[in-house]
């Protein structure tokens, strides 16, 4: 293997990192956005394709011909990469409740784009998810080694 | 049968999240999100055994969810599997050695109840 040509440096120097580093909040929002938009596109697409619940992969493959389904799958692949990047920088117990905001965003997309109705119980659920995610967002994003404080560069400790 | 599938989903979610998190911890922090950097990230992660096992866990969990949705409603499946949030918080504490403050517990419990109510 040629030296360093394809080598990935996991920890760039602080100077390089400052120039190219995405803030943690950006990453959190990108994860929530990709997940809710991806699931939303899949939902629209699968409604057009028809209900497919099967253990065989074939019906899923033919559903990929639908542009909404294809967009949804692409967004969810993007979500996976972003989610892994987020997990490299923040606690699992921080990432899970915060990214659960995607449930609320997906429901709101249904309300405002598809004119779906949300019950009173559902609105209470959306409110609880939002308050819970906000609370978790106030805690230190990384506690296993104390590398990052909340939302990134603010709380970096020596 | 329904609850057996719920069990499979919860176990798969927990295992894949633990594997993915510990795999990414070993990899190091990802800060550069430009397309070229992400492409290199994917190429590297494709050779990371923990991430690969995590992906297998996610796939099994996904197909178990599809199977569950074929015999039960979403309003059963989502609340029944919402236990994942609490179970994974405990695993994060005891396996990944993360600190769970009262605020974080409160937030996680609120989110769990919110997810349950929204799906009902």
XYZ file of C-alpha atoms in Angstrom:
278
model
C 0.000 0.000 0.000
C 1.442 3.414 -0.896
C 2.295 5.478 2.108
C -0.550 7.646 3.384
C -2.178 7.882 -0.055
C -5.418 6.327 1.110
C -4.784 6.434 4.805
C -7.496 8.045 6.880
C -6.260 10.087 9.799
C -8.801 9.640 12.565
C -7.613 12.616 14.607
C -6.510 15.612 12.515
C -4.385 18.288 14.143
C -6.354 20.988 15.994
C -5.585 23.530 13.253
C -6.893 21.273 10.442
C -9.880 20.362 12.535
C -10.872 23.972 13.175
C -10.967 24.628 9.437
C -12.976 21.544 8.457
C -14.878 20.593 11.589
C -18.645 20.585 11.474
C -20.170 21.792 14.773
C -21.919 19.061 16.755
C -25.243 20.918 16.520
C -25.000 20.863 12.704
C -24.406 17.122 12.814
C -27.345 16.573 15.204
C -29.666 18.590 12.954
C -28.424 16.779 9.838
C -29.110 13.389 11.480
C -32.637 14.438 12.484
C -33.295 15.992 9.057
C -32.034 13.019 7.035
C -33.951 10.531 9.192
C -37.302 12.331 9.178
C -37.089 13.321 5.500
C -35.980 9.800 4.535
C -38.804 8.112 6.432
C -41.265 10.675 5.078
C -40.185 10.046 1.451
C -40.383 6.271 2.035
C -43.877 6.640 3.487
C -45.099 8.660 0.486
C -43.422 6.227 -1.914
C -44.687 3.070 -0.236
C -48.216 4.509 -0.208
C -47.920 4.822 -4.006
C -46.396 1.355 -4.427
C -48.898 -0.333 -2.113
C -48.463 -2.225 1.107
C -45.450 -4.495 0.979
C -44.692 -6.707 3.919
C -42.713 -9.683 2.830
C -39.698 -11.687 3.852
C -38.600 -11.956 0.228
C -36.412 -9.083 -1.014
C -38.053 -8.975 -4.469
C -41.058 -6.715 -3.667
C -38.666 -4.272 -1.972
C -36.383 -4.227 -5.016
C -39.252 -3.432 -7.383
C -40.412 -0.677 -4.986
C -37.022 0.970 -5.591
C -38.260 1.972 -9.050
C -40.490 4.558 -7.373
C -38.627 7.918 -7.189
C -39.956 8.668 -3.679
C -38.767 5.288 -2.403
C -35.384 5.787 -4.076
C -35.044 9.263 -2.509
C -36.011 7.834 0.876
C -33.448 5.038 0.647
C -30.721 7.518 -0.410
C -31.587 9.823 2.508
C -31.529 6.917 4.967
C -28.110 5.771 3.690
C -26.942 9.357 4.287
C -28.576 9.233 7.724
C -26.612 6.082 8.595
C -23.254 7.709 7.788
C -24.187 10.883 9.696
C -25.478 8.855 12.653
C -22.177 6.920 12.839
C -20.254 10.217 12.656
C -22.385 11.590 15.483
C -21.802 8.456 17.588
C -18.036 8.957 17.123
C -18.352 12.292 18.924
C -21.203 11.960 21.417
C -22.582 9.503 23.990
C -25.084 6.865 22.848
C -27.334 7.978 25.736
C -27.120 11.519 24.331
C -27.622 10.641 20.649
C -30.673 8.374 21.040
C -33.071 10.727 22.878
C -32.010 13.767 20.838
C -32.331 12.083 17.463
C -35.764 10.773 18.558
C -36.820 14.305 17.569
C -37.021 12.757 14.088
C -40.292 11.090 15.234
C -41.774 14.482 16.043
C -40.458 16.099 12.843
C -41.868 13.237 10.739
C -45.282 13.683 12.382
C -45.154 17.441 11.740
C -44.215 16.815 8.090
C -47.321 14.634 7.876
C -49.436 17.462 9.318
C -48.096 20.288 7.176
C -47.331 18.495 3.904
C -49.850 15.645 3.736
C -52.556 17.412 5.785
C -52.718 14.450 8.160
C -54.433 14.831 11.514
C -52.614 14.329 14.804
C -54.736 13.446 17.831
C -54.495 15.378 21.092
C -52.502 12.455 22.550
C -50.156 12.724 19.567
C -49.565 16.455 20.174
C -48.757 15.716 23.828
C -46.289 13.096 22.547
C -44.642 15.613 20.211
C -44.354 18.106 23.099
C -42.823 15.484 25.449
C -40.280 14.396 22.803
C -39.294 18.037 22.212
C -38.898 18.843 25.920
C -36.986 15.585 26.525
C -34.612 16.168 23.594
C -34.033 19.743 24.763
C -33.208 18.529 28.305
C -30.749 15.913 27.026
C -29.244 18.589 24.744
C -28.255 20.543 27.847
C -26.126 17.705 29.228
C -22.489 17.097 28.260
C -22.488 15.402 24.874
C -19.584 13.170 25.759
C -18.960 11.799 29.227
C -16.995 8.601 28.643
C -13.702 10.452 28.208
C -14.791 14.046 28.562
C -13.577 15.170 25.153
C -16.428 17.470 24.192
C -18.867 19.574 26.163
C -22.347 20.301 24.958
C -22.717 21.063 21.306
C -19.049 20.889 20.652
C -16.427 23.477 20.898
C -17.883 25.428 23.851
C -16.993 22.968 26.534
C -13.738 21.468 25.307
C -11.693 20.556 28.324
C -7.932 20.121 28.566
C -45.296 -14.368 18.335
C -45.813 -10.608 18.473
C -43.828 -10.299 21.687
C -41.114 -12.631 20.404
C -40.614 -10.242 17.468
C -40.617 -7.259 19.846
C -37.851 -9.032 21.778
C -35.822 -9.645 18.618
C -36.183 -5.977 17.597
C -35.181 -4.607 21.016
C -32.161 -6.952 21.284
C -31.049 -6.154 17.705
C -31.391 -2.386 18.285
C -29.398 -2.575 21.499
C -26.637 -4.784 20.060
C -26.255 -2.770 16.862
C -26.175 0.574 18.700
C -23.570 -0.729 21.171
C -21.450 -2.200 18.362
C -21.730 0.937 16.227
C -20.891 3.243 19.125
C -17.879 1.226 20.277
C -16.719 0.814 16.662
C -16.875 4.570 16.123
C -15.118 5.259 19.434
C -12.224 3.104 18.261
C -12.216 4.806 14.882
C -11.958 8.272 16.411
C -14.001 11.435 16.145
C -15.393 12.349 12.729
C -15.254 16.102 12.170
C -14.931 16.531 8.415
C -18.326 16.031 6.753
C -17.357 17.068 3.211
C -18.343 14.446 0.598
C -14.788 13.273 -0.106
C -14.071 12.780 3.607
C -17.345 10.880 4.042
C -16.501 8.617 1.089
C -13.165 7.752 2.740
C -15.026 7.180 6.023
C -17.360 4.659 4.339
C -14.402 2.846 2.740
C -12.702 2.527 6.124
C -15.819 1.534 8.054
C -16.566 -1.212 5.523
C -13.546 -3.024 6.996
C -14.448 -2.391 10.641
C -15.745 -5.681 12.154
C -17.815 -3.973 14.872
C -19.542 -1.700 12.384
C -20.183 -4.661 10.057
C -21.725 -6.658 12.916
C -23.716 -3.549 13.832
C -25.059 -3.387 10.271
C -26.091 -7.063 10.453
C -27.903 -6.325 13.729
C -29.678 -3.344 12.155
C -30.761 -5.439 9.154
C -32.147 -8.283 11.302
C -33.954 -5.709 13.452
C -35.399 -4.041 10.336
C -36.770 -7.282 8.898
C -38.132 -8.288 12.319
C -39.950 -4.918 12.399
C -41.351 -5.561 8.911
C -42.525 -9.000 10.058
C -44.081 -7.477 13.190
C -45.886 -4.832 11.109
C -47.391 -7.594 8.986
C -49.151 -9.064 12.045
C -49.573 -6.004 14.288
C -50.340 -2.309 13.952
C -47.771 0.480 14.154
C -49.598 1.642 17.302
C -48.556 -1.654 18.906
C -45.080 -1.961 17.378
C -43.709 1.491 18.236
C -44.792 1.668 21.918
C -43.778 -1.976 22.499
C -40.265 -1.379 21.163
C -39.894 2.031 22.885
C -38.352 0.140 25.831
C -35.190 0.326 23.686
C -34.566 3.907 24.855
C -34.430 2.915 28.525
C -32.570 -0.368 27.982
C -29.955 1.328 25.810
C -29.479 4.138 28.321
C -28.659 1.481 30.944
C -26.307 -0.330 28.545
C -24.614 3.000 27.718
C -23.971 3.457 31.422
C -22.738 -0.021 32.255
C -21.110 -1.140 28.994
C -19.899 2.132 27.435
C -19.226 3.828 30.818
C -21.195 6.946 29.984
C -22.376 9.168 32.835
C -26.129 9.508 33.107
C -27.109 12.636 35.003
C -30.603 13.160 36.420
C -31.285 15.623 33.608
C -30.361 13.061 30.969
C -32.554 10.386 32.608
C -35.460 12.831 32.791
C -34.999 13.731 29.125
C -34.753 10.084 28.029
C -37.922 9.165 29.964
C -39.837 12.132 28.518
C -38.735 11.165 24.997
C -39.775 7.536 25.593
C -43.245 8.538 26.800
C -43.548 11.008 23.930
C -42.706 8.347 21.330
C -45.288 6.000 22.901
C -48.027 8.664 22.972
C -47.306 9.814 19.411
C -47.691 6.272 18.054
C -50.914 5.522 19.962
